[in-house]
Structures are given as C-alpha cells and as structure tokens.
Tab-separated table of C-alpha atoms and ligand atoms in Angstrom:
chain	number	residue	atom	x	y	z
K	801	MET	CA	-32.898	-8.957	119.094
K	802	VAL	CA	-34.688	-5.832	118.355
K	803	ASN	CA	-38.832	-6.100	118.680
K	804	VAL	CA	-39.968	-3.667	116.419
K	805	PHE	CA	-43.261	-3.750	117.745
K	806	SER	CA	-41.691	-2.241	120.763
K	807	ILE	CA	-40.807	0.813	119.221
K	808	PRO	CA	-42.704	3.595	120.342
K	809	ALA	CA	-45.175	5.038	117.671
K	810	PHE	CA	-45.462	7.543	114.957
K	811	SER	CA	-43.004	10.332	116.757
K	812	LEU	CA	-40.635	11.539	114.017
K	813	ALA	CA	-37.958	11.148	115.935
K	814	GLY	CA	-39.203	7.647	116.953
K	815	VAL	CA	-39.838	7.158	112.897
K	816	SER	CA	-36.558	8.491	111.502
K	817	GLY	CA	-34.641	6.975	114.662
K	818	PHE	CA	-35.801	3.031	113.176
K	819	LEU	CA	-35.846	3.919	109.452
K	820	VAL	CA	-31.871	5.254	108.863
K	821	PRO	CA	-30.765	2.300	110.216
K	822	ALA	CA	-33.174	-0.124	108.499
K	823	LEU	CA	-32.169	1.798	105.221
K	824	SER	CA	-28.489	1.313	106.660
K	825	ILE	CA	-28.879	-1.905	106.690
K	826	ALA	CA	-30.549	-2.668	103.558
K	827	SER	CA	-27.841	-0.694	101.617
K	828	LEU	CA	-24.986	-2.665	103.341
K	829	ALA	CA	-26.791	-5.832	102.377
K	830	THR	CA	-27.096	-4.715	98.499
K	831	PHE	CA	-23.529	-3.452	98.462
K	832	LEU	CA	-22.614	-6.787	100.283
K	833	ALA	CA	-24.340	-8.519	97.357
K	834	VAL	CA	-23.023	-6.507	94.834
K	835	LEU	CA	-19.141	-7.252	95.995
K	836	ILE	CA	-19.944	-10.871	96.487
K	837	LEU	CA	-21.300	-10.923	92.856
K	838	ILE	CA	-18.198	-8.867	91.544
K	839	ALA	CA	-16.136	-11.117	93.888
K	840	GLU	CA	-17.400	-14.209	92.210
K	841	ARG	CA	-17.154	-12.645	88.766
K	842	TYR	CA	-13.948	-11.391	88.743
K	843	LEU	CA	-12.040	-13.353	92.005
K	844	MET	CA	-13.251	-16.911	92.308
K	845	ASP	CA	-11.711	-19.594	90.671
K	846	TYR	CA	-13.433	-22.906	91.103
K	847	GLY	CA	-10.782	-24.571	88.510
K	848	GLU	CA	-11.650	-27.156	86.145
K	849	VAL	CA	-14.640	-29.303	87.235
K	850	ASP	CA	-16.189	-32.578	85.793
K	851	LEU	CA	-19.647	-31.881	84.062
K	852	GLN	CA	-21.020	-35.443	83.337
K	853	VAL	CA	-23.786	-35.197	80.668
K	854	ASN	CA	-25.576	-38.113	80.212
K	855	ASP	CA	-22.667	-40.772	79.822
K	856	LYS	CA	-20.233	-37.908	78.530
K	857	THR	CA	-18.073	-36.588	80.979
K	858	PHE	CA	-16.804	-32.729	80.064
K	859	LYS	CA	-13.739	-31.237	81.858
K	860	VAL	CA	-15.180	-27.800	82.277
K	861	LYS	CA	-13.834	-24.303	83.635
K	862	GLY	CA	-16.312	-23.806	87.058
K	863	GLY	CA	-18.075	-20.708	87.650
K	864	ASN	CA	-20.328	-20.444	84.526
K	865	THR	CA	-23.698	-21.179	84.209
K	866	LEU	CA	-24.865	-24.448	83.365
K	867	LEU	CA	-26.306	-23.504	79.724
K	868	ASN	CA	-23.380	-21.573	79.054
K	869	THR	CA	-20.770	-23.855	80.104
K	870	LEU	CA	-22.743	-26.450	77.788
K	871	LYS	CA	-22.393	-24.560	74.902
K	872	GLU	CA	-18.721	-23.400	75.322
K	873	GLN	CA	-18.527	-27.627	75.083
K	874	LYS	CA	-20.937	-27.653	71.824
K	875	VAL	CA	-24.241	-28.865	74.163
K	876	PHE	CA	-26.666	-26.523	72.941
K	877	ILE	CA	-29.813	-25.961	75.085
K	878	PRO	CA	-33.038	-24.357	73.722
K	879	SER	CA	-33.105	-20.748	75.619
K	880	ALA	CA	-35.351	-18.463	73.567
K	881	CYS	CA	-35.011	-16.079	76.515
K	882	GLY	CA	-31.527	-15.820	76.394
K	883	GLY	CA	-30.992	-16.533	79.980
K	884	ARG	CA	-33.633	-13.879	81.404
K	885	ALA	CA	-35.857	-16.639	83.452
K	886	THR	CA	-38.708	-16.294	81.468
K	887	CYS	CA	-39.159	-18.905	78.655
K	888	ALA	CA	-38.330	-22.075	80.814
K	889	TYR	CA	-37.294	-23.770	77.441
K	890	CYS	CA	-34.080	-24.595	79.222
K	891	LYS	CA	-34.884	-26.789	81.880
K	892	VAL	CA	-32.410	-30.120	82.379
K	893	LYS	CA	-32.923	-32.449	85.071
K	894	ALA	CA	-30.010	-31.863	87.545
K	895	LEU	CA	-28.410	-35.469	89.205
K	896	SER	CA	-25.635	-34.021	91.468
K	897	GLY	CA	-23.538	-30.763	92.466
K	898	PHE	CA	-26.150	-27.975	92.156
K	899	PRO	CA	-27.259	-26.301	95.110
K	900	GLU	CA	-30.917	-25.327	96.526
K	901	ILE	CA	-33.397	-23.982	94.063
K	902	LEU	CA	-33.066	-20.271	93.437
K	903	PRO	CA	-36.156	-17.931	93.776
K	904	THR	CA	-35.558	-17.265	90.351
K	905	GLU	CA	-35.957	-20.540	88.718
K	906	THR	CA	-39.666	-21.204	91.224
K	907	PRO	CA	-42.166	-19.527	89.300
K	908	LEU	CA	-41.070	-21.190	86.267
K	909	LEU	CA	-40.971	-25.027	87.440
K	910	THR	CA	-44.162	-27.393	88.594
K	911	LYS	CA	-43.948	-29.260	91.899
K	912	GLU	CA	-43.362	-32.150	90.192
K	913	GLU	CA	-40.735	-30.414	88.336
K	914	ILE	CA	-38.909	-29.587	91.177
K	915	LYS	CA	-39.648	-32.900	93.207
K	916	ASP	CA	-37.738	-34.447	89.780
K	917	ASN	CA	-34.698	-31.994	90.149
K	918	VAL	CA	-35.723	-30.169	87.188
K	919	ARG	CA	-33.710	-27.015	86.644
K	920	LEU	CA	-33.286	-24.301	84.436
K	921	SER	CA	-29.511	-24.256	83.057
K	922	CYS	CA	-29.597	-20.408	82.368
K	923	GLN	CA	-29.548	-19.834	86.572
K	924	ILE	CA	-27.622	-22.294	88.046
K	925	LYS	CA	-23.846	-22.458	88.109
K	926	VAL	CA	-21.691	-24.845	87.205
K	927	LYS	CA	-19.099	-24.873	90.539
K	928	THR	CA	-18.516	-28.404	91.491
K	929	ALA	CA	-18.506	-31.851	89.963
K	930	SER	CA	-21.562	-32.153	88.789
K	931	ALA	CA	-24.566	-34.347	86.457
K	932	ILE	CA	-27.099	-33.987	84.440
K	933	GLN	CA	-29.288	-35.258	81.902
K	934	ILE	CA	-30.699	-33.905	79.099
K	935	PRO	CA	-32.737	-35.530	76.194
K	936	GLU	CA	-30.495	-37.110	73.726
K	937	GLU	CA	-31.186	-35.405	70.917
K	938	LEU	CA	-30.087	-32.200	71.890
K	939	PHE	CA	-26.888	-33.686	71.179
K	940	ASN	CA	-27.396	-33.462	67.746
K	941	ILE	CA	-28.049	-29.724	67.604
K	942	ARG	CA	-25.311	-28.059	65.908
K	943	GLU	CA	-23.612	-24.646	65.752
K	944	TYR	CA	-23.746	-23.324	61.738
K	945	THR	CA	-21.848	-20.676	59.918
K	946	ALA	CA	-24.217	-18.662	57.118
K	947	THR	CA	-24.072	-16.086	54.900
K	948	CYS	CA	-26.770	-12.996	54.705
K	949	GLU	CA	-27.834	-13.497	50.980
K	950	SER	CA	-30.609	-11.296	50.932
K	951	ILE	CA	-33.099	-9.327	53.056
K	952	VAL	CA	-36.304	-8.526	51.516
K	953	ASP	CA	-39.066	-5.934	53.617
K	954	LEU	CA	-42.707	-8.102	53.592
K	955	THR	CA	-43.992	-4.650	55.705
K	956	TYR	CA	-42.983	-1.772	57.215
K	957	ASP	CA	-42.028	-4.058	60.398
K	958	ILE	CA	-41.544	-7.451	58.809
K	959	ARG	CA	-38.348	-8.803	56.450
K	960	LEU	CA	-37.606	-11.960	55.380
K	961	PHE	CA	-34.006	-12.998	55.708
K	962	ARG	CA	-32.080	-16.077	53.595
K	963	PHE	CA	-29.208	-17.562	54.664
K	964	GLN	CA	-26.723	-19.744	53.124
K	965	LEU	CA	-25.069	-22.469	55.409
K	966	ILE	CA	-21.369	-22.558	55.035
K	967	GLU	CA	-20.375	-24.535	57.828
K	968	PRO	CA	-21.536	-27.305	58.041
K	969	PRO	CA	-22.854	-26.863	54.976
K	970	HIS	CA	-26.399	-28.605	55.135
K	971	ILE	CA	-29.387	-28.473	57.894
K	972	GLU	CA	-32.094	-31.578	58.461
K	973	TYR	CA	-35.060	-30.098	60.085
K	974	LYS	CA	-38.558	-30.617	60.056
K	975	ALA	CA	-40.819	-27.884	58.670
K	976	GLY	CA	-41.851	-25.628	61.602
K	977	GLN	CA	-39.031	-26.023	64.185
K	978	TYR	CA	-36.858	-22.979	64.780
K	979	ILE	CA	-33.647	-22.080	65.454
K	980	GLN	CA	-31.354	-19.737	67.594
K	981	PHE	CA	-29.722	-16.832	66.084
K	982	GLN	CA	-26.584	-15.099	67.723
K	983	SER	CA	-26.584	-11.563	67.751
K	984	PRO	CA	-23.118	-10.240	67.882
K	985	GLU	CA	-21.978	-7.005	70.142
K	986	TYR	CA	-22.796	-3.967	68.482
K	987	GLY	CA	-22.757	-0.585	68.721
K	988	ASP	CA	-23.581	0.460	72.509
K	989	VAL	CA	-25.060	-3.611	72.903
K	990	SER	CA	-21.815	-5.016	74.634
K	991	GLU	CA	-23.363	-8.956	74.888
K	992	SER	CA	-23.892	-11.405	72.272
K	993	VAL	CA	-27.115	-12.761	72.849
K	994	TYR	CA	-29.050	-16.114	71.435
K	995	ARG	CA	-33.271	-15.465	70.223
K	996	ALA	CA	-35.373	-18.042	68.497
K	997	TYR	CA	-36.704	-17.969	65.285
K	998	SER	CA	-38.493	-20.165	62.949
K	999	MET	CA	-37.568	-21.259	59.536
K	1000	CYS	CA	-39.966	-20.131	57.275
K	1001	GLY	CA	-38.704	-21.829	53.923
K	1002	ASP	CA	-39.049	-25.245	52.058
K	1003	CYS	CA	-37.180	-27.959	54.810
K	1004	LYS	CA	-36.047	-29.465	51.049
K	1005	ASP	CA	-33.756	-27.003	50.552
K	1006	LYS	CA	-30.836	-27.996	53.217
K	1007	ASP	CA	-28.426	-25.567	51.788
K	1008	GLN	CA	-29.933	-22.510	53.016
K	1009	ILE	CA	-32.326	-21.254	55.799
K	1010	GLU	CA	-34.845	-18.268	55.710
K	1011	LEU	CA	-36.090	-16.298	58.278
K	1012	MET	CA	-39.071	-13.690	59.055
K	1013	VAL	CA	-38.553	-11.581	61.269
K	1014	ARG	CA	-40.644	-8.389	62.924
K	1015	ARG	CA	-38.560	-5.805	64.211
K	1016	VAL	CA	-38.810	-5.170	68.157
K	1017	PRO	CA	-38.590	-1.357	69.478
K	1018	GLU	CA	-35.724	-1.372	71.406
K	1019	GLY	CA	-34.740	-5.232	70.727
K	1020	ILE	CA	-31.321	-6.295	70.882
K	1021	ALA	CA	-31.588	-9.154	68.142
K	1022	THR	CA	-33.983	-6.731	65.879
K	1023	THR	CA	-32.152	-4.009	66.042
K	1024	TYR	CA	-29.470	-6.005	64.624
K	1025	MET	CA	-30.573	-7.598	62.138
K	1026	PHE	CA	-33.154	-4.536	60.593
K	1027	ASP	CA	-30.178	-1.919	61.187
K	1028	HIS	CA	-26.505	-3.539	61.240
K	1029	LEU	CA	-26.504	-7.069	59.249
K	1030	ARG	CA	-25.924	-6.078	55.744
K	1031	VAL	CA	-26.120	-8.711	53.006
K	1032	GLY	CA	-22.919	-10.959	52.253
K	1033	GLU	CA	-22.328	-10.507	56.113
K	1034	GLN	CA	-21.857	-14.025	58.002
K	1035	VAL	CA	-23.821	-14.912	61.110
K	1036	VAL	CA	-23.551	-17.981	63.336
K	1037	PHE	CA	-26.777	-19.707	64.714
K	1038	THR	CA	-27.583	-23.195	66.706
K	1039	GLY	CA	-30.346	-25.622	65.835
K	1040	PRO	CA	-32.811	-26.942	65.288
K	1041	PHE	CA	-35.188	-26.767	68.231
K	1042	GLY	CA	-38.897	-27.138	68.950
K	1043	ASP	CA	-41.421	-29.345	68.876
K	1044	PHE	CA	-43.836	-27.397	66.719
K	1045	TYR	CA	-44.538	-29.508	63.283
K	1046	LEU	CA	-46.756	-31.342	61.351
K	1047	ARG	CA	-48.178	-34.363	63.097
K	1048	ASP	CA	-48.632	-37.717	61.275
K	1049	THR	CA	-52.013	-37.954	61.292
K	1050	ASP	CA	-55.081	-37.537	59.137
K	1051	ARG	CA	-57.154	-34.998	61.122
K	1052	ARG	CA	-57.941	-31.770	59.408
K	1053	MET	CA	-55.702	-28.559	60.406
K	1054	ILE	CA	-57.092	-25.648	61.858
K	1055	CYS	CA	-53.908	-23.088	61.575
K	1056	VAL	CA	-53.985	-19.621	62.907
K	1057	ALA	CA	-51.174	-17.228	63.056
K	1058	GLY	CA	-50.517	-12.948	63.574
K	1059	GLY	CA	-47.554	-11.072	62.092
K	1060	SER	CA	-44.201	-13.018	61.555
K	1061	GLY	CA	-45.960	-16.195	63.265
K	1062	MET	CA	-46.600	-16.716	60.088
K	1063	ALA	CA	-42.841	-18.031	59.597
K	1064	PRO	CA	-43.537	-21.774	60.708
K	1065	ILE	CA	-47.312	-22.190	59.503
K	1066	ARG	CA	-45.326	-21.130	55.969
K	1067	SER	CA	-42.632	-23.789	56.391
K	1068	ILE	CA	-45.279	-27.079	57.283
K	1069	MET	CA	-47.373	-25.699	54.196
K	1070	LEU	CA	-44.381	-25.598	51.506
K	1071	ASP	CA	-43.644	-28.928	52.700
K	1072	MET	CA	-47.109	-30.501	52.447
K	1073	THR	CA	-47.887	-28.726	49.258
K	1074	SER	CA	-44.764	-30.471	48.046
K	1075	GLU	CA	-45.109	-33.593	49.236
K	1076	GLN	CA	-48.902	-33.334	47.533
K	1077	ILE	CA	-50.522	-33.582	50.995
K	1078	GLU	CA	-53.798	-32.791	50.070
K	1079	LYS	CA	-56.180	-34.884	52.380
K	1080	ARG	CA	-55.472	-32.802	55.696
K	1081	LYS	CA	-57.854	-30.065	54.277
K	1082	PRO	CA	-55.518	-27.361	56.159
K	1083	ILE	CA	-57.398	-23.525	56.466
K	1084	PHE	CA	-54.684	-20.872	57.496
K	1085	PHE	CA	-56.094	-18.010	59.453
K	1086	PHE	CA	-54.000	-15.076	59.080
K	1087	GLY	CA	-54.853	-12.141	61.385
K	1088	ALA	CA	-53.341	-8.851	60.428
K	1089	ARG	CA	-54.330	-5.512	61.580
K	1090	ALA	CA	-54.833	-3.369	58.183
K	1091	LYS	CA	-53.517	-4.589	54.681
K	1092	ARG	CA	-49.995	-2.695	55.273
K	1093	ASP	CA	-49.887	-5.710	58.190
K	1094	LEU	CA	-50.458	-8.184	55.188
K	1095	PHE	CA	-47.744	-9.863	53.372
K	1096	MET	CA	-47.472	-12.788	50.751
K	1097	VAL	CA	-50.920	-13.107	49.955
K	1098	ASP	CA	-50.272	-13.826	46.105
K	1099	GLU	CA	-47.995	-16.669	47.359
K	1100	TRP	CA	-50.550	-18.101	49.752
K	1101	ARG	CA	-53.146	-17.600	46.715
K	1102	GLU	CA	-50.361	-19.608	44.158
K	1103	MET	CA	-49.896	-21.730	47.197
K	1104	GLU	CA	-53.832	-22.535	46.938
K	1105	GLU	CA	-53.735	-23.583	43.455
K	1106	ARG	CA	-51.193	-25.967	44.003
K	1107	ASN	CA	-52.511	-27.791	47.041
K	1108	LYS	CA	-56.140	-28.241	46.559
K	1109	GLY	CA	-56.928	-28.921	49.950
K	1110	LEU	CA	-55.236	-25.558	51.306
K	1111	THR	CA	-57.834	-22.726	52.040
K	1112	PHE	CA	-55.838	-18.946	53.109
K	1113	VAL	CA	-58.415	-16.784	54.664
K	1114	PRO	CA	-56.756	-13.470	55.608
K	1115	ALA	CA	-58.512	-11.372	57.987
K	1116	LEU	CA	-57.928	-7.248	58.508
K	1117	SER	CA	-59.046	-6.435	62.412
K	1118	SER	CA	-58.838	-2.684	61.565
K	1119	PRO	CA	-58.966	-2.148	58.303
K	1120	GLU	CA	-58.470	1.566	56.908
K	1121	PRO	CA	-60.791	3.350	55.096
K	1122	ASP	CA	-58.673	3.566	51.613
K	1123	ASP	CA	-57.310	-0.166	52.073
K	1124	ASP	CA	-60.391	-1.135	50.120
K	1125	TRP	CA	-60.718	-4.870	51.533
K	1126	ASP	CA	-63.401	-6.743	50.447
K	1127	GLY	CA	-62.168	-10.248	52.732
K	1128	GLU	CA	-62.851	-10.781	56.078
K	1129	THR	CA	-62.602	-7.943	58.980
K	1130	GLY	CA	-62.550	-8.727	62.215
K	1131	ARG	CA	-60.297	-10.315	64.878
K	1132	VAL	CA	-59.609	-14.304	64.145
K	1133	THR	CA	-61.283	-15.267	67.036
K	1134	GLU	CA	-64.545	-13.749	65.033
K	1135	VAL	CA	-63.448	-15.125	61.864
K	1136	ILE	CA	-62.830	-18.617	62.577
K	1137	PRO	CA	-66.371	-19.685	63.626
K	1138	ARG	CA	-67.546	-18.160	60.193
K	1139	TYR	CA	-66.059	-21.066	58.647
K	1140	VAL	CA	-65.906	-24.035	60.710
K	1141	GLU	CA	-68.212	-25.162	63.702
K	1142	ASP	CA	-67.333	-28.921	65.101
K	1143	LEU	CA	-63.561	-28.897	65.215
K	1144	SER	CA	-63.668	-32.134	66.986
K	1145	ASP	CA	-61.924	-34.185	64.369
K	1146	CYS	CA	-59.019	-31.090	63.773
K	1147	GLU	CA	-55.594	-30.411	64.876
K	1148	GLY	CA	-54.697	-27.118	65.552
K	1149	TYR	CA	-51.289	-25.349	64.878
K	1150	LEU	CA	-50.473	-21.724	66.063
K	1151	CYS	CA	-48.008	-19.134	65.922
K	1152	GLY	CA	-47.746	-15.854	67.026
K	1153	SER	CA	-47.937	-13.668	70.364
K	1154	PRO	CA	-48.972	-14.670	73.403
K	1155	GLY	CA	-51.898	-12.815	73.558
K	1156	LEU	CA	-53.545	-14.118	70.103
K	1157	LEU	CA	-52.486	-17.583	71.293
K	1158	ASN	CA	-54.082	-17.858	74.628
K	1159	ALA	CA	-57.790	-16.019	72.819
K	1160	CYS	CA	-57.317	-18.857	69.859
K	1161	VAL	CA	-56.509	-21.797	72.009
K	1162	ASP	CA	-59.797	-20.999	74.317
K	1163	LEU	CA	-61.648	-20.693	71.132
K	1164	LEU	CA	-60.455	-23.823	69.541
K	1165	ILE	CA	-60.809	-25.720	72.737
K	1166	SER	CA	-64.684	-24.457	72.776
K	1167	LEU	CA	-65.293	-25.420	68.993
K	1168	GLY	CA	-64.002	-29.080	70.152
K	1169	ILE	CA	-60.537	-29.901	69.460
K	1170	PRO	CA	-59.091	-31.373	72.545
K	1171	GLU	CA	-56.187	-29.384	74.085
K	1172	GLU	CA	-53.732	-31.901	73.383
K	1173	ARG	CA	-54.209	-31.682	70.032
K	1174	ILE	CA	-53.901	-27.868	69.658
K	1175	TYR	CA	-49.733	-27.054	68.844
K	1176	TYR	CA	-48.326	-23.411	69.130
K	1177	ASP	CA	-45.410	-21.716	68.984
K	1178	LYS	CA	-45.336	-18.690	71.182
K	1179	PHE	CA	-43.222	-15.997	69.950
K	1180	GLU	CA	-41.722	-14.257	74.010
I	1736	FAD	C1	-39.896	-20.647	69.602
I	1736	FAD	C2	-40.274	-19.375	69.260
I	1736	FAD	C3	-39.698	-18.874	67.741
I	1736	FAD	C4	-40.299	-17.377	67.380
I	1736	FAD	N1	-39.558	-17.083	66.379
I	1736	FAD	C5	-39.923	-15.940	65.795
I	1736	FAD	C6	-40.022	-15.910	64.567
I	1736	FAD	O1	-39.778	-16.728	63.536
I	1736	FAD	N2	-39.855	-14.418	63.837
I	1736	FAD	C7	-39.604	-13.235	64.747
I	1736	FAD	O2	-40.144	-12.336	64.581
I	1736	FAD	N3	-40.000	-13.681	66.161
I	1736	FAD	C8	-39.641	-14.802	66.794
I	1736	FAD	N4	-39.657	-15.435	67.934
I	1736	FAD	C9	-39.642	-14.294	68.742
I	1736	FAD	C10	-37.939	-13.569	68.735
I	1736	FAD	O3	-36.962	-15.251	69.694
I	1736	FAD	C11	-37.533	-12.448	69.632
I	1736	FAD	O4	-37.799	-12.671	71.321
I	1736	FAD	C12	-38.395	-11.094	69.289
I	1736	FAD	O5	-37.154	-10.884	68.529
I	1736	FAD	C13	-37.344	-10.140	70.530
I	1736	FAD	O6	-36.013	-10.235	70.516
I	1736	FAD	P1	-35.006	-8.935	70.322
I	1736	FAD	O7	-33.917	-9.687	70.810
I	1736	FAD	O8	-34.889	-8.119	69.442
I	1736	FAD	O9	-35.943	-8.254	71.699
I	1736	FAD	P2	-35.060	-7.998	73.458
I	1736	FAD	O10	-34.211	-7.151	73.579
I	1736	FAD	O11	-35.626	-9.635	73.509
I	1736	FAD	O12	-36.570	-7.123	73.711
I	1736	FAD	C14	-37.791	-7.874	73.307
I	1736	FAD	C15	-38.876	-6.886	74.536
I	1736	FAD	O13	-38.327	-6.918	75.466
I	1736	FAD	C16	-37.806	-5.578	76.498
I	1736	FAD	N5	-36.708	-5.738	77.114
I	1736	FAD	C17	-35.267	-5.820	76.397
I	1736	FAD	N6	-34.900	-6.383	77.569
I	1736	FAD	C18	-35.205	-6.678	78.728
I	1736	FAD	C19	-34.960	-6.746	79.977
I	1736	FAD	N7	-33.532	-7.316	80.180
I	1736	FAD	N8	-36.346	-7.195	80.708
I	1736	FAD	C20	-37.522	-6.747	80.528
I	1736	FAD	N9	-37.826	-6.762	79.390
I	1736	FAD	C21	-36.481	-6.068	78.472
I	1736	FAD	C22	-37.603	-4.774	75.159
I	1736	FAD	O14	-37.453	-3.576	75.523
I	1736	FAD	C23	-38.492	-5.264	73.964
I	1736	FAD	O15	-39.748	-4.563	74.337
I	1736	FAD	C24	-39.857	-16.204	68.450
I	1736	FAD	C25	-39.402	-16.915	69.858
I	1736	FAD	C26	-39.997	-17.567	70.358
I	1736	FAD	C27	-39.968	-18.201	71.432
I	1737	FES	S1	-33.058	-19.570	79.064
I	1737	FES	FE1	-35.033	-18.600	79.006
I	1737	FES	S2	-35.405	-19.572	81.118
I	1737	FES	FE2	-33.480	-19.971	80.808
C-alpha cells in the first residue's frame, strides 16, 4: 500500500508524480461510475419482481426508482421536488428488499426514521422482491386529466389557471391541499416532471380546480405553463395531497402568505365564507413588495363583506413612489405585531417562500402560538 505521508515533499516532480496517478485514478473511478450507470440503465435486466405495498402485491418491472415504479401501478406518493432529493415528501417505510441507506437520503431523514427503515422512494430502486408500507389513504390518490379552461394574469409573474376535469370528472379535496401537475416534455426539455401546486378555488366546485402559479425563471414546469400551455389543451395531474387544511377547532386564525402562497389560504377562506364560519375571526396578512405584486384585493374586500369575521391586511415592503399606497408598509413580520399581541389562543396558517415562512414561524412562536399549532406549506 502507498503511504502518502512518506512521499518526499514539495519538489515539483514529486507533486506531479503524485498528482498525475491520483488524477488518473479519479478519472478512472468517474469513468467506471458512468459506465455502471449506463449499464444499469440500458443493459441490466432485473426482470419482473414482486413489490408488496401494504397488503397488495404488484408484479413490476425491476430497475426503476420505487417512486416511478409505484406511479406505473397508479400508486401516487407525494414528490414535490420531482425526485431531486430536496423535498423529503416521498418517504415510505421499507420492510424488505432494499440495500443500505444512500448518501442522497441521509440529509433528509432523522435518526429515528433511519432506525425505522424510512426511505426516500425517489432515491431507492426496485431490483428484487421488495415490500413497503405506506399510509392507506395514499391509495385514494388518483390521476386526473383536465382541460385548461382559462389563464388569467394576476400580476406580471403570477397567473390563475382554471382546469375543467375530464376523467375522473370530480375531485374531492380539503381546502388547502395541493395537486402534482405533470409538466410534459416540450422544446428542449426532454423529461416530464411533476411539481406541486396548491388548489386555490372553492373545494365545493368538484368538477374543476384552480391554480395560482408564479413564474420561476428557468423553471421547467412554470416555463411550460406560462409559455407553452394554451387554453383548450389537456393536462394531467395527481392528487389531492397534503395536510395543510383548516383544523376543526374554535381558535382564532392568523394567516400569512406572500405571492402565489395566497393560493391555499384563498381556498380555505372561500370554503369558510360559503360555510358561514365567522367565529374563527381570521386575519390574513398578505406580504408583497410593491403595488404591482398585489392582486385580488377587490375579491378579498368583497369576501370581508360576506364573512364578517375576516380581516384582510395587505402590506407592501417597498412601495414605489408612484404607488399612491396608504395601506400598511413594511415586512409582514413588522406589520403583524401592529395588529395582534398575545396569540396564545390562536392557530397559524402560513404559505409561501421558505424565507418568509421561517421568519413568520419564529415571530408567531414569540407571540405565543405553540409550534404544533402553526401549519404551513413551504413552496420550495
Ligand atoms: C406543497 C407545495 C405547494 C406548492 N404550491 C405552489 C403554488 O400554489 N403556486 C406556485 O407558484 N408554486 C407552488 N409550489 C412551488 C412549485 O411546486 C415549484 O417548485 C415551482 O413552481 C418551480 O417549479 P419549476 O418546475 O418551474 O422550477 P424548477 O425546474 O423546479 O426550478 C426551480 C429552481 O431551481 C433551479 N433548478 C432547476 N433544476 C435544478 C437542479 N437540478 N438542481 C438545482 N436547482 C435546479 C431553477 O433554475 C430554478 O431557479 C408549491 C410547492 C410545494 C412543495
Ligand atoms: S421526491 Fe422530493 S425528496 Fe423524493
């Protein structure tokens, strides 16, 4: 074995004499890794294997990720990041048939989950007979086809999409839940990906869904939805997913959102308004930079008329000189304490970017809401 510490130090020839073989070994290792990946993708045939999911057994083609294998069997696991190992939504309990935990999984699993054999289904592959356990309600998730019925600009970078369901023709969901929209291959994008979007319409309209989507520069799904999807075209989505919905209590509600994070709060509030739930006295703080980032203000004012318990507080953090704004200014974290003091009897419902959410969760805790009563969806 070569002892690297015994290599004579720092002559140029010595360093290059060490570096060249080291680099060659690294290149060889990379080359072999790529070769193994290619071989696995195109040459390895694992044949048909049994995949047991709770008490059901599926005959599946081996070699694909567990997430995609399940999708082919019409079993839909939440997967907001599209398999990039960043969202941690796709956890399942592995009972048998999977190798050791992968380095891509460990950052997203707690010690208890690792001990309990929880795995990321987007990372592990089904190669032999395997068994997993999933929450029984995931069998109720369906795949839907729908027609894009309308596309409306809400701001320069947020649009409202309405989809009329084709098959199945109805969807049952709780206000606040989300679907996974399938962005198909288009232009130079040669992969079809799934992305999470919260439904923002009234959950009693069971034959349609509405989505409020912000354009992400270079984003795969949002570029498709903004630049390629046309009214009249057909789309595919799965759902409903998620546990961001109204808890059945009498507590006051503090709601906070920014940008398209308004989506699930709107759905919850439309439902509460039509159910005439006023006793919860929700205050909705909506943060935007300038007036051009504000939208649906008239709709919220009209909803305040119909739901006497509701207060809508839009706040601009950086109003433009010609915005002519006489409403609240400052970040929502500065505005909330102007309206409320002790929140110990409240529940928090938050939605939007990770930066906004982290700051607001800390604030609400400092104002007295116990952490377990703060519900949120982070749009990562
Ligand atoms: C539960 C939930 C609900 C959501 N609801 C909504 C909603 O109602 N409305 C809404 O607008 N959004 C919502 N989102 C966010 C949404 O799911 C998408 O993340 C967002 O629309 C971006 O998708 P995209 O495909 O356009 O961008 P992506 O292609 O995912 O790209 C996002 C960013 O990552 C970068 N990127 C792309 N590929 C990679 C890579 N391989 N590695 C690293 N970075 C990369 C891109 O450059 C871009 O900046 C929700 C998210 C969650 C988790
Ligand atoms: S799909 Fe996001 S971590 Fe697996």
